[in-house]
Amino acid sequence: MRRFVIALTWLFGCLNSVLDAQGVLIAPDKPVSLPRPALNTGHAPFRPPVSGSYKIKQLRVDARIVDQVARVQVSQTFANTGTSPMEVQFLFPLPYESAIDQLTLLVDGKEWSGRLLPATEARSIYESIVRSNRDPALLEWIGSGLFQTRVFPVPVGTERVVTLNYNQLLKKDHGLTDFAFPLSTAKYTSRAIENVEVRIAIESTVDLKNIYSPTQTVDIKRTDARHAVVSYSRSNDVPVTDFRLLFDVGQGAVGANVISYKPKANEDGYFLMLASPEVKSTDTTRIRKTLIFVVDRSGSMSGKKFEQACAALRFVLNNLHEGDLFNIIAYDGTVESFRPELEKYNDETRRAALGFVQGLHAGGGTNIQGALTTALSQLKDTSVPNYVLFLTDGLPTVGVVNEAQLCQSTKAANQVHARILTFGVGYDVNARLLDRIARDGFGLSESVRPDEDIEAHVSTVYRGISSPVLTNATVQFQLDGFKPENGPAVNRTYPHGTFDLFEGQQLVIVGRYQNPGHARVQLNGQVNGQPQSFEFSAMLNPVSDDQNFAFIEKLWGLRRIGEIIDQIDLSGKNDELVKELVELSTRHGILTPYTSFLADETVRPSVTSFEILKRTNTNLQQLEDVSGVSGVTQRSLKSSLQNAANSVVPAAPVLVAESQGQPSSAATSRSRLSPAQGPPGNPAASAGTVRQHGNQGVYLRRSPGGGKQILVTTETAEVDLERDKGQIEFIERYSDSYFTLIKANSVVENQILSQQGDDEQLLLKLRGKLVLIR
């Protein structure tokens, strides 16, 4: 009977992106390539069963964190889908820098013995697996300890439920408790996990403030100030990153924390600021607000769209707070108001407003300028936050219809710094116009696709702004010993300008800094027109000696790319912006509609930055589409980049040739954008060509001689193998030189080596030298 090993790479904590299979099957007695990720095309292709194949049907993680101690239970269901029985061993890489006790392993309810191995002893096991299977998948775990069990059987066609229980003392850094769980080994299995469920309950003896995942989008529910539940679920997916959860505790109305990352001493560092208000405001402390809902009732809104718009209106009316001021503006070719001036919200005015909505009907033209200027003219009080929710499904046809003039008149009418939140319904809107109105109006722009519910979009946005805690807020950094003539202590922060902080929401600010040191941070704003200030200290690190907070760099890159696209969209191209867009996109593997060709494996490895820049400039012509699928899709992606809350790269739309309906390898005048999920969000589109590795993109390129394809990093993308061969050290995989290299590498460098698959070469720069691993 063949003997197999299941290597389950688990770190700890609050397992986030539970995705594909958590394990890797290998046969130590016979070289067998580790399985590679299955492309997620929606329907798994038929594969005949083979000896030693398996799948993971379910992965469930339940964790309870009390202050800094986690109690974790991980349950995983394996199914033998092969043609012969399997004798397997469970390997569990230990969490980094963590203390584990009371670790137990159950197989179908029966406890199995095992032992904890230190990192030095575990290293030889990882390397032996890499040698015997001739696949570098497990190199990324070199440097980690290991839990190892004895062999247990899995007969053909049966399932085994493996349950792991352990306690862990979580590490704390910069006041943030760090809970991590490695999911990325799932990329090395042949099938996706059918079902993943993760639930983490957090209890604290001090008020919980910020709860943040830099790697996945999680659901956070706070039951009170000291308890929260974080959950994540996914079906039939492939993991690309490990899961992490960070949280801090403290006293006061607003909790804030700053962490930083500076990879090089001679370059600006990156910082992340998290800020969370109290869990719930009381009626006596709640900030009163003014809200005007401007709804399109033109003929194109007739039917289901208008029914949903009215439902959204009713939702807002039923969820205003006592004492808020409000009004409704309905427009087609003409403009009609619920009341000639703002009304104070109470039960009587609520019922009257609901009656007004009941009498609305759709028909006529679209007077956008008249509707917005009517709404803004009613706003007079600058001591309270003012919001305009503006909804339309079409282009302006009545009144001012010129885009520039319409924006100018709207901006001039906004005398109270009201925040305008626009909702573009369908593909017939001028998406650029709505973006410009929202940007000039200090707000945001939301796209509602034809198959989506208007009420769901409006209610989600309204819940976010329903309870302001701090308005017209700004953040200021004062660095010890830093003189004003040296310029600002921080720069290129996103979001920039003023912002509002809302109950139940978490503010995420990223930016750059040049000089390290201790800083005093002030969060200034207004509460019911009265100035408020919150002050706390921060440390902007000199050079970071580890990758613990490296995700900040990528998060800043996402937002900066969104800002660059927005500037090009609203103000036109310039060479510096396009160059920066290309540099950030290629370095971090953040593909956009304008750089998606980087995922094309037919691109030669030595493609020059000039050629990439030229092609990007051509693709940016797509921004001339302001309406239709292409126009709306581009602005939707831009918004997702600008408002990114973590380092997850959103899926980019792809260029499609209109005449053939096929992806275009080059932008042409006949190409348009398709909302179909393209690289890098869709594994089917990018699993073989663009690989996300931490902050870095790794690209697969064709070989000049027609041999094995070549993986390149941004440092080696322009290397010509013939021209530069005298500067390149050639190393054969799995040779003695290869394992000598592994021993000299850092953990991050070995993680890059783990990206190399069968029939691929890897060209990278290590310690200043070019190395080709073949």
C-alpha positions as a printed Julia matrix, in Angstrom:
774×3 Matrix{Float64}:
   0.0    0.0     0.0
   1.41   3.35   -1.04
   2.19   5.72    1.77
   1.15   9.35    1.47
   1.52  12.51    3.46
  -1.1   15.23    3.83
   0.71  18.45    4.61
  -1.8   20.88    6.0
  -0.3   24.3     6.23
  -2.15  26.02    8.98
  -1.1   28.99   10.87
  -3.31  30.18   13.42
  -5.96  32.18   14.39
  -8.78  33.53   12.69
  -8.84  31.79    9.53
  -9.96  34.16    6.99
 -10.14  33.35    3.43
 -11.09  29.8     3.62
 -10.79  28.72    0.18
  -9.46  25.72   -1.55
  -7.95  22.67   -0.13
  -5.89  23.08    3.01
  -3.69  20.09    2.26
  -1.07  18.75   -0.1
  -0.8   15.09   -1.06
   2.62  13.69   -1.83
   4.17  10.23   -2.09
   7.54  10.07   -0.38
   8.46   6.72   -1.88
   7.87   7.8    -5.48
   8.45  11.22   -7.05
   5.05  12.71   -7.83
   4.42  16.37   -8.61
   2.25  18.08   -6.07
  -1.16  18.98   -7.5
  -1.55  22.46   -8.86
  -4.51  24.79   -8.48
  -7.63  23.9   -10.4
  -8.88  26.72  -12.59
 -12.13  28.03  -11.2
 -14.25  28.05  -14.36
 -17.53  27.43  -12.6
 -17.75  23.75  -13.57
 -15.01  21.33  -12.65
 -13.84  19.28  -15.64
 -14.22  15.52  -15.45
 -11.09  13.83  -14.19
 -10.86  10.05  -13.96
  -9.89   8.93  -10.45
  -6.22   8.18   -9.98
  -4.31   6.39   -7.3
  -3.75   8.66   -4.32
  -6.13  11.48   -5.24
  -8.27  13.2    -2.63
 -10.37  16.27   -2.07
 -11.37  18.39    0.9
 -15.13  18.61    1.2
 -15.4   20.88    4.18
 -13.22  23.11    6.3
 -14.62  24.68    9.43
 -12.76  26.85   11.89
 -14.18  27.89   15.25
 -12.04  30.13   17.41
 -12.57  31.93   20.68
 -10.18  34.7    21.6
 -10.18  35.96   25.17
  -7.9   38.97   25.4
  -4.63  37.57   23.98
  -5.32  33.83   24.2
  -6.99  31.89   21.37
  -8.7   28.54   21.61
  -9.03  27.13   18.09
 -10.79  24.11   16.64
 -10.26  23.25   12.99
 -12.33  20.5    11.41
 -11.55  19.24    7.93
 -13.28  16.5     5.91
 -11.07  14.56    3.5
 -12.45  12.19    0.86
 -10.34   9.54   -0.91
 -11.31   9.95   -4.56
  -8.56   7.69   -5.83
  -8.47   4.02   -6.81
  -6.43   2.68   -3.9
  -6.41   3.03   -0.1
  -4.23   5.78    1.33
  -2.11   5.75    4.44
  -1.72   9.39    5.3
   0.07  11.58    7.77
  -1.11  14.94    9.01
   1.52  17.7     9.04
   0.69  21.07   10.57
   3.18  23.97   10.22
   3.14  25.93   13.45
   2.09  29.57   13.66
   4.98  32.0    13.44
   6.37  33.27   16.7
   3.54  31.75   18.66
   3.2   29.57   21.71
   0.95  26.53   21.39
  -0.18  24.18   24.11
  -2.85  21.51   24.51
  -2.66  20.53   20.86
  -4.8   17.46   20.12
  -5.7   15.66   16.9
  -8.88  13.65   16.35
  -9.55  11.4    13.34
 -13.26  10.56   13.17
 -13.48  11.24   16.88
 -10.48   9.08   17.85
  -7.48  10.86   19.34
  -4.17  10.32   17.55
  -0.77  11.02   19.0
   1.72  13.39   17.45
   4.7   15.52   18.32
   5.74  19.12   17.97
   8.98  19.66   16.07
  11.1   22.79   16.33
  11.88  24.77   13.17
  15.36  23.25   12.79
  14.05  19.68   12.79
  11.01  20.59   10.71
  13.25  22.1     8.04
  14.77  18.74    7.15
  11.28  17.25    6.74
  10.15  20.09    4.46
  13.31  19.78    2.37
  13.0   15.99    2.11
   9.44  16.36    0.81
  10.62  18.92   -1.76
  13.49  16.61   -2.82
  11.44  13.42   -3.1
   8.49  14.99   -4.92
  10.52  17.43   -7.0
   8.08  20.24   -6.33
   8.94  23.38   -4.34
   5.43  23.94   -2.96
   6.4   23.51    0.69
   9.44  25.79    0.56
   7.27  28.63    1.81
   6.99  26.85    5.17
  10.73  26.45    5.74
  11.46  28.27    8.96
   8.24  27.15   10.63
   7.89  24.5    13.29
   5.78  21.42   12.67
   3.22  19.15   14.28
   3.59  15.6    12.96
   1.29  12.59   13.45
   1.65   8.91   12.76
   0.03   7.27    9.75
  -3.71   6.56    9.6
  -5.72   4.92    6.78
  -8.27   6.42    4.38
  -9.96   3.62    2.38
 -11.15   4.14   -1.19
 -14.39   6.11   -1.43
 -14.48   7.02    2.26
 -14.11  10.22    4.2
 -12.09  11.11    7.27
 -12.88  14.04    9.53
  -9.69  15.44   11.04
 -10.14  17.83   13.96
  -7.32  19.84   15.47
  -7.66  21.66   18.8
  -5.06  23.97   20.24
  -4.51  26.96   22.47
  -2.32  29.81   21.34
  -0.88  32.89   22.94
  -1.27  35.53   20.25
   1.48  37.99   19.59
   0.93  41.71   19.99
   2.65  44.38   17.93
   2.08  48.16   18.12
  -0.9   47.49   20.38
  -2.56  45.21   17.81
  -3.26  41.58   18.67
  -2.45  39.43   15.63
  -4.41  36.32   14.78
  -3.22  34.45   11.66
  -4.12  31.27    9.82
  -2.26  30.05    6.7
  -4.56  29.1     3.87
  -2.2   29.44    0.96
  -1.23  25.77    0.82
  -4.65  25.18   -0.6
  -3.3   26.48   -3.89
  -1.33  23.27   -4.24
  -4.32  20.93   -4.24
  -6.13  19.73   -7.32
  -9.67  20.74   -6.31
 -11.34  23.57   -4.5
 -12.84  23.15   -1.05
 -16.56  22.67   -1.38
 -17.49  24.57    1.76
 -15.56  26.73    4.19
 -16.97  28.25    7.36
 -14.99  30.38    9.78
 -16.25  31.91   12.99
 -14.12  33.81   15.5
 -15.6   35.11   18.74
 -13.58  37.86   20.44
 -13.96  38.71   24.13
 -12.05  41.46   25.88
 -11.86  42.85   29.39
 -11.29  46.28   27.82
 -13.4   47.9    25.08
 -12.69  46.57   21.59
 -11.76  49.29   19.13
 -10.39  48.4    15.69
 -11.05  44.96   14.21
  -9.4   44.61   10.83
  -8.42  41.95    8.31
  -5.71  43.09    5.87
  -6.08  39.98    3.74
  -9.78  39.19    3.35
 -13.18  40.83    3.49
 -14.89  39.58    6.65
 -18.21  40.17    8.37
 -17.86  41.82   11.79
 -20.74  41.95   14.26
 -20.27  43.71   17.57
 -22.72  42.58   20.22
 -21.46  45.19   22.7
 -18.33  47.19   23.41
 -16.3   44.15   24.51
 -17.6   41.33   22.33
 -17.51  40.75   18.59
 -17.96  37.9    16.13
 -15.92  37.75   12.92
 -17.11  35.36   10.22
 -16.07  34.32    6.75
 -17.52  31.78    4.33
 -16.63  30.67    0.86
 -17.56  27.87   -1.52
 -15.57  26.26   -4.33
 -12.73  28.74   -4.33
  -8.94  28.79   -4.49
  -6.94  30.57   -1.77
  -4.24  33.02   -2.73
  -3.26  34.45    0.67
  -3.2   33.44    4.3
  -5.78  34.91    6.64
  -4.97  37.52    9.27
  -7.05  39.42   11.79
  -5.82  42.37   13.83
  -7.62  44.02   16.73
  -6.87  46.48   19.51
  -8.53  47.62   22.72
  -8.74  50.87   24.64
 -10.87  53.49   26.36
 -12.43  56.62   24.92
 -14.93  57.68   22.27
 -12.59  56.94   19.37
  -9.97  54.22   19.17
  -7.07  54.83   16.79
  -3.88  53.0    15.93
  -1.03  53.63   13.5
   1.29  50.95   12.12
   4.06  51.46    9.59
   6.27  49.64    7.12
   9.5   50.95    5.56
  11.18  48.35    3.32
  14.16  50.55    2.33
  15.97  53.26    4.26
  16.34  55.5     1.2
  12.66  55.36    0.19
   9.48  56.68    1.77
   7.75  54.33    4.18
   4.06  53.42    4.37
   1.64  53.87    7.25
  -1.85  52.62    8.03
  -4.16  54.37   10.47
  -7.25  52.62   11.82
  -9.91  54.59   13.67
 -13.17  53.32   15.17
 -15.77  55.25   17.16
 -17.73  53.91   20.1
 -19.96  50.94   19.31
 -23.18  52.89   19.76
 -24.12  56.51   20.26
 -26.88  57.51   22.65
 -29.82  59.72   21.66
 -28.38  62.54   23.75
 -24.98  62.43   22.03
 -26.14  61.59   18.51
 -25.22  64.13   15.86
 -28.22  65.5    13.98
 -27.92  65.52   10.21
 -29.65  66.9     7.14
 -30.47  64.57    4.26
 -32.14  65.24    0.91
 -33.07  62.34   -1.36
 -33.08  63.32   -5.05
 -34.85  60.66   -7.12
 -35.14  60.3   -10.9
 -38.71  59.75  -12.09
 -38.07  60.09  -15.83
 -39.74  57.78  -18.32
 -36.78  55.39  -18.46
 -37.28  54.66  -14.75
 -40.76  53.2   -15.33
 -41.53  49.75  -14.0
 -39.35  47.7   -11.67
 -36.59  50.31  -11.41
 -38.95  52.97  -10.11
 -40.56  50.51   -7.69
 -37.12  49.74   -6.26
 -36.22  53.44   -6.09
 -39.4   54.14   -4.13
 -38.65  51.21   -1.83
 -35.22  52.72   -1.21
 -36.87  56.05   -0.44
 -39.21  54.41    2.05
 -36.27  52.64    3.72
 -34.48  55.94    4.26
 -37.64  57.62    5.55
 -38.23  54.83    8.05
 -34.64  54.98    9.34
 -34.0   58.69    9.86
 -33.44  59.79   13.46
 -35.72  62.02   15.49
 -34.69  65.63   14.93
 -32.94  65.09   11.59
 -33.84  67.52    8.81
 -34.89  66.08    5.46
 -36.63  66.6     2.13
 -37.39  64.7    -1.09
 -36.75  66.07   -4.58
 -38.4   64.12   -7.45
 -37.47  65.12  -10.99
 -38.11  64.35  -14.63
 -38.21  67.28  -17.05
 -39.49  69.32  -14.1
 -38.54  69.36  -10.43
 -40.95  68.73   -7.54
 -40.24  68.9    -3.78
 -42.0   67.11   -0.94
 -41.92  70.41    0.97
 -40.64  73.84   -0.15
 -38.03  73.77    2.61
 -36.43  71.27    4.98
 -38.66  69.42    7.44
 -37.79  68.18   10.92
 -38.15  64.4    11.08
 -40.83  63.04   13.41
 -43.66  60.56   13.09
 -46.0   63.09   11.5
 -43.58  64.25    8.79
 -42.49  60.65    8.18
 -46.06  59.59    7.39
 -46.58  62.64    5.16
 -43.38  61.89    3.25
 -44.4   58.25    2.74
 -47.65  59.54    1.26
 -45.7   61.78   -1.11
 -43.65  58.79   -2.29
 -46.83  56.78   -2.82
 -48.08  59.41   -5.26
 -44.93  59.53   -7.4
 -44.93  58.13  -10.94
 -42.33  57.95  -13.72
 -42.48  59.78  -17.05
 -40.74  62.64  -18.86
 -37.18  63.9   -19.42
 -34.16  64.16  -17.1
 -33.35  67.55  -15.56
 -30.29  66.68  -13.47
 -29.02  70.23  -13.08
 -32.37  71.56  -11.91
 -32.81  68.74   -9.38
 -29.37  69.11   -7.82
 -29.37  72.91   -7.6
 -32.88  72.82   -6.05
 -31.7   70.36   -3.4
 -28.45  72.2    -2.64
 -30.19  75.59   -2.4
 -32.16  74.3     0.62
 -29.0   73.53    2.61
 -27.95  76.53    4.75
 -26.54  75.22    8.05
 -22.83  74.37    8.1
 -22.87  73.28   11.75
 -24.54  69.96   10.9
 -23.48  67.3     8.36
 -25.43  67.6     5.09
 -25.97  64.7     2.69
 -27.57  64.51   -0.75
 -28.49  61.08   -2.09
 -28.8   61.51   -5.84
 -30.24  58.76   -8.07
 -30.5   58.66  -11.87
 -30.67  56.09  -14.65
 -29.94  58.27  -17.67
 -28.23  61.21  -19.31
 -29.35  64.82  -18.8
 -31.87  65.79  -21.48
 -33.51  68.92  -20.02
 -31.9   72.14  -18.77
 -28.1   72.19  -18.68
 -26.85  69.05  -20.47
 -23.18  69.92  -21.02
 -21.06  67.87  -18.6
 -18.61  70.62  -17.65
 -21.31  73.28  -17.2
 -23.51  70.94  -15.17
 -20.65  70.09  -12.81
 -19.68  73.72  -12.46
 -23.21  74.84  -11.55
 -23.6   71.97   -9.05
 -20.28  72.8    -7.41
 -21.21  76.49   -7.18
 -24.56  75.64   -5.56
 -22.92  73.55   -2.83
 -22.24  76.29   -0.27
 -22.3   74.09    2.86
 -19.78  71.37    1.96
 -22.63  68.88    1.53
 -21.56  65.35    0.69
 -23.2   64.18   -2.55
 -23.6   60.44   -2.95
 -24.57  59.46   -6.5
 -26.27  56.25   -7.65
 -26.04  55.47  -11.35
 -28.67  52.89  -12.31
 -27.96  50.74  -15.36
 -25.55  51.4   -18.23
 -27.22  54.45  -19.82
 -25.81  56.95  -17.32
 -22.81  59.2   -17.85
 -20.58  57.46  -15.29
 -17.84  60.07  -15.54
 -20.34  62.85  -14.86
 -21.59  61.1   -11.72
 -18.01  60.51  -10.57
 -17.18  64.18  -11.08
 -20.3   65.33   -9.19
 -19.44  62.99   -6.3
 -15.78  64.07   -6.22
 -16.64  67.79   -6.33
 -19.31  67.05   -3.73
 -16.95  65.33   -1.26
 -18.91  62.1    -1.6
 -18.83  58.82   -3.46
 -20.28  57.31   -6.62
 -22.12  53.99   -6.65
 -23.03  51.87   -9.7
 -26.2   49.77   -9.75
 -26.08  47.22  -12.55
 -29.28  46.26  -14.42
 -29.59  42.95  -12.55
 -29.03  44.5    -9.11
 -31.51  45.88   -6.59
 -31.55  49.67   -6.2
 -32.97  49.42   -2.69
 -30.09  47.15   -1.57
 -27.48  49.63   -2.77
 -29.16  52.7    -1.29
 -29.91  51.03    2.05
 -26.31  49.82    2.38
 -24.92  53.31    1.76
 -27.49  54.96    4.02
 -26.75  52.6     6.91
 -23.14  53.68    6.61
 -23.9   57.4     6.91
 -26.96  57.26    9.16
 -25.12  58.03   12.41
 -22.21  60.48   12.12
 -19.87  60.48   15.12
 -17.28  63.02   13.96
 -17.8   65.3    10.94
 -15.45  67.37    8.76
 -12.6   65.41   10.27
  -8.91  65.75    9.43
  -5.77  63.93   10.55
  -2.52  65.71   11.36
   0.89  64.14   12.09
   3.5   66.04   14.09
   6.87  64.3    14.06
   9.31  64.87   16.93
  12.11  67.17   15.8
  10.6   67.66   12.35
  10.63  71.3    11.27
   7.86  72.9     9.18
  10.34  73.93    6.5
  11.01  70.22    5.88
   7.47  69.83    4.55
   4.61  67.68    5.87
   5.43  64.71    8.09
   3.23  62.46    5.94
   2.21  62.67    2.29
  -0.03  61.09   -0.34
  -2.66  60.02    2.18
  -5.9   58.31    1.12
  -8.58  59.32    1.68
  -7.32  62.88    1.55
  -9.11  66.03    2.57
 -11.89  66.02    5.15
 -14.07  63.04    5.96
 -16.85  61.98    8.31
 -16.51  59.17   10.85
 -19.66  57.1    11.35
 -20.98  54.82   14.04
 -20.22  51.16   13.34
 -17.69  51.98   10.62
 -13.93  51.8    10.67
 -11.79  54.46    9.09
  -8.8   53.13    7.13
  -6.22  55.76    6.12
  -3.0   54.93    4.28
  -0.13  57.19    3.33
   3.62  57.67    2.94
   6.26  59.16    5.21
   9.85  60.17    4.61
  11.33  60.56    8.08
  10.87  57.95   10.83
  10.42  58.68   14.5
   7.87  59.23   17.23
   4.81  61.19   16.1
   1.84  62.85   17.71
  -1.35  62.25   15.74
  -4.41  64.48   16.03
  -7.86  63.52   14.78
  -9.81  66.78   14.58
 -13.46  67.28   13.71
 -16.85  68.51   14.82
 -19.6   67.1    17.0
 -22.88  69.01   16.58
 -20.93  72.01   15.32
 -18.49  72.02   18.24
 -14.79  71.27   17.61
 -13.45  68.01   19.01
  -9.92  66.68   19.01
  -8.48  63.25   19.78
  -4.75  62.81   20.24
  -2.56  59.71   20.38
   1.03  58.73   19.76
   2.51  56.69   16.92
   5.87  55.33   15.84
   6.91  55.63   12.2
   9.52  52.91   11.89
  12.96  53.37   10.33
  13.71  50.22    8.29
  11.34  47.26    8.81
  13.24  44.07    9.54
  10.33  41.75    8.75
   7.26  41.47    6.51
   4.7   41.61    9.33
   3.1   44.83    8.09
   4.17  44.6     4.45
   0.53  44.51    3.37
   0.36  48.28    4.0
   2.49  48.91    0.91
   0.12  46.99   -1.33
  -2.98  48.6     0.17
  -1.46  52.02   -0.5
  -0.64  50.88   -4.05
  -4.27  49.9    -4.66
  -5.6   53.27   -3.52
  -2.91  55.2    -5.34
  -3.73  53.4    -8.6
  -7.4   54.27   -8.11
  -6.44  57.91   -7.53
  -4.24  57.98  -10.64
  -7.03  56.56  -12.82
  -9.43  59.11  -11.34
  -7.07  62.0   -12.12
  -6.57  60.78  -15.69
 -10.3   60.24  -16.09
 -11.36  63.67  -14.85
  -8.36  65.82  -15.85
  -6.7   64.0   -18.75
  -3.51  62.01  -19.24
   0.0   63.14  -18.45
   3.2   61.15  -18.82
   4.1   61.13  -15.13
   0.76  59.71  -14.04
   0.78  57.02  -16.74
   4.34  56.05  -15.83
   3.44  55.75  -12.14
   0.34  53.7   -13.0
   2.49  51.23  -14.97
   5.15  51.03  -12.25
   2.69  50.35   -9.42
   0.62  47.92  -11.47
   3.62  45.82  -12.54
   5.36  45.88   -9.16
   2.37  44.73   -7.16
   0.59  42.64   -9.78
  -2.44  44.96   -9.59
  -3.91  44.59  -13.04
  -6.26  47.21  -14.44
  -8.1   47.35  -17.79
  -5.15  49.39  -19.04
  -2.39  47.0   -17.92
  -4.23  43.68  -18.21
  -1.98  42.68  -21.12
   0.69  41.94  -18.49
  -1.23  38.71  -17.87
  -0.61  37.63  -21.47
   1.86  34.73  -21.44
   2.87  35.5   -25.03
   4.66  38.64  -23.86
   8.4   38.04  -24.04
  10.34  38.22  -20.76
  12.48  41.15  -21.87
   9.61  43.47  -22.78
  10.76  47.01  -22.05
   9.1   49.53  -19.8
   8.81  51.84  -22.82
   6.74  49.23  -24.69
   4.51  48.67  -21.65
   4.06  52.42  -21.26
   3.11  52.81  -24.92
   0.53  50.04  -24.74
  -0.93  51.41  -21.52
  -1.32  54.83  -23.13
  -3.26  53.21  -25.97
  -5.49  51.28  -23.58
  -6.26  54.42  -21.57
  -8.27  55.63  -24.57
 -11.02  53.39  -23.19
 -11.7   56.11  -20.6
 -13.36  58.03  -23.41
 -16.3   55.65  -22.9
 -18.42  57.48  -20.32
 -21.59  55.4   -20.74
 -22.54  51.85  -21.56
 -21.04  48.68  -20.12
 -17.48  49.89  -20.69
 -17.96  53.33  -19.14
 -19.77  52.08  -16.04
 -17.45  49.11  -15.52
 -14.32  51.27  -15.61
 -15.68  53.72  -13.03
 -16.85  50.88  -10.8
 -13.38  49.35  -10.77
 -11.82  52.77  -10.16
 -14.06  53.23   -7.13
 -13.21  49.8    -5.72
  -9.5   50.66   -5.94
  -9.93  54.11   -4.38
 -11.92  52.68   -1.46
  -9.98  49.44   -0.95
 -10.16  48.44    2.72
  -7.54  45.67    2.53
  -4.87  44.32    0.21
  -7.21  42.07   -1.79
  -6.82  42.99   -5.47
 -10.23  43.51   -7.13
 -10.92  41.7   -10.38
 -10.23  43.83  -13.43
 -12.5   43.87  -16.48
 -10.88  42.77  -19.71
 -10.59  44.32  -23.15
 -12.94  42.68  -25.62
 -12.99  43.14  -29.38
 -16.51  44.19  -30.34
 -16.43  42.49  -33.71
 -15.54  39.05  -32.39
 -16.48  39.18  -28.73
 -13.1   37.7   -27.82
 -10.45  39.08  -25.46
  -8.15  41.41  -27.39
  -4.41  41.08  -27.03
  -4.03  44.77  -27.83
  -6.22  47.78  -27.36
  -7.78  48.94  -30.6
 -10.36  51.52  -31.53
 -12.85  48.67  -31.85
 -12.16  47.24  -28.41
 -14.36  47.82  -25.4
 -14.32  46.68  -21.81
 -16.27  43.67  -20.65
 -17.45  43.36  -17.03
 -16.46  39.7   -17.18
 -14.03  38.9   -14.41
 -10.51  39.01  -15.71
  -7.12  39.0   -14.07
  -6.18  39.09  -11.3
  -9.39  38.32   -9.43
 -10.41  35.31  -11.46
  -8.1   32.31  -11.09
  -9.25  31.06  -14.46
  -7.85  34.15  -16.11
  -4.65  34.61  -14.17
  -3.62  31.47  -12.29
  -1.06  30.6   -14.96
   0.21  34.06  -15.87
   0.12  36.41  -12.88
   0.81  35.16   -9.38
   0.35  37.31   -6.35
   3.2   36.92   -3.91
   2.76  39.23   -0.95
   3.36  42.74   -2.26
   4.91  41.52   -5.49
   3.58  40.35   -8.83
   5.29  37.36  -10.5
   4.69  36.94  -14.25
   4.89  33.94  -16.55
   6.55  34.69  -19.89
   7.34  32.67  -23.01
  10.88  31.48  -23.47
  12.8   33.1   -26.37
  14.09  29.67  -27.46
  10.72  27.96  -27.22
  11.66  25.94  -24.14
  10.26  26.13  -20.63
   8.31  29.29  -19.86
   9.97  31.74  -17.5
   8.66  33.28  -14.28
   9.98  36.81  -13.85
   9.71  39.41  -11.11
   9.61  43.17  -11.64
  13.39  43.23  -11.01
  14.06  40.76  -13.83
  11.29  41.62  -16.29
  13.65  43.42  -18.71
  16.51  40.91  -18.52
  17.46  39.46  -21.91
  18.68  35.89  -21.47
  21.03  36.06  -24.46
  22.33  39.56  -23.92
  22.75  39.2   -20.14
  23.71  35.52  -19.86
  27.19  36.41  -18.66
  25.64  38.01  -15.56
  23.3   35.11  -14.77
  24.02  32.19  -12.44
  22.25  29.04  -13.67
  21.05  26.58  -11.01
  19.34  23.24  -11.59
  16.3   22.64   -9.42
  16.71  20.05   -6.64
  20.48  20.0    -7.07
  22.86  20.51   -4.15
  23.34  24.1    -5.3
  19.57  24.58   -5.22
  19.3   23.51   -1.57
  22.39  25.56   -0.68
  20.53  28.55   -2.14
  17.45  27.71   -0.08
  19.5   27.71    3.12
  20.9   31.17    2.3
  17.51  32.65    1.42
  15.12  34.51    3.65
  11.62  33.2     4.24
  10.26  35.67    1.68
  12.79  34.6    -0.96
  11.92  30.94   -0.46
   8.25  31.8    -0.8
   9.04  33.17   -4.26
  10.83  29.92   -5.12
   7.69  28.03   -4.11
   5.84  29.74   -6.99
   7.79  27.78   -9.6
   5.81  24.94  -11.16
   6.6   22.03  -13.43
   7.98  22.99  -16.85
   8.81  26.49  -15.65
  12.02  28.42  -15.1
  12.4   31.18  -12.49
  14.48  34.3   -13.09
  15.04  36.46  -10.03
  17.57  38.68   -8.33
  19.01  37.42   -5.04
  21.47  39.45   -2.99
  22.28  41.61   -6.01
  22.89  38.7    -8.42
  20.73  37.37  -11.24
  19.78  33.7   -10.78
  17.94  31.45  -13.24
  16.52  28.29  -11.66
  15.7   25.75  -14.34
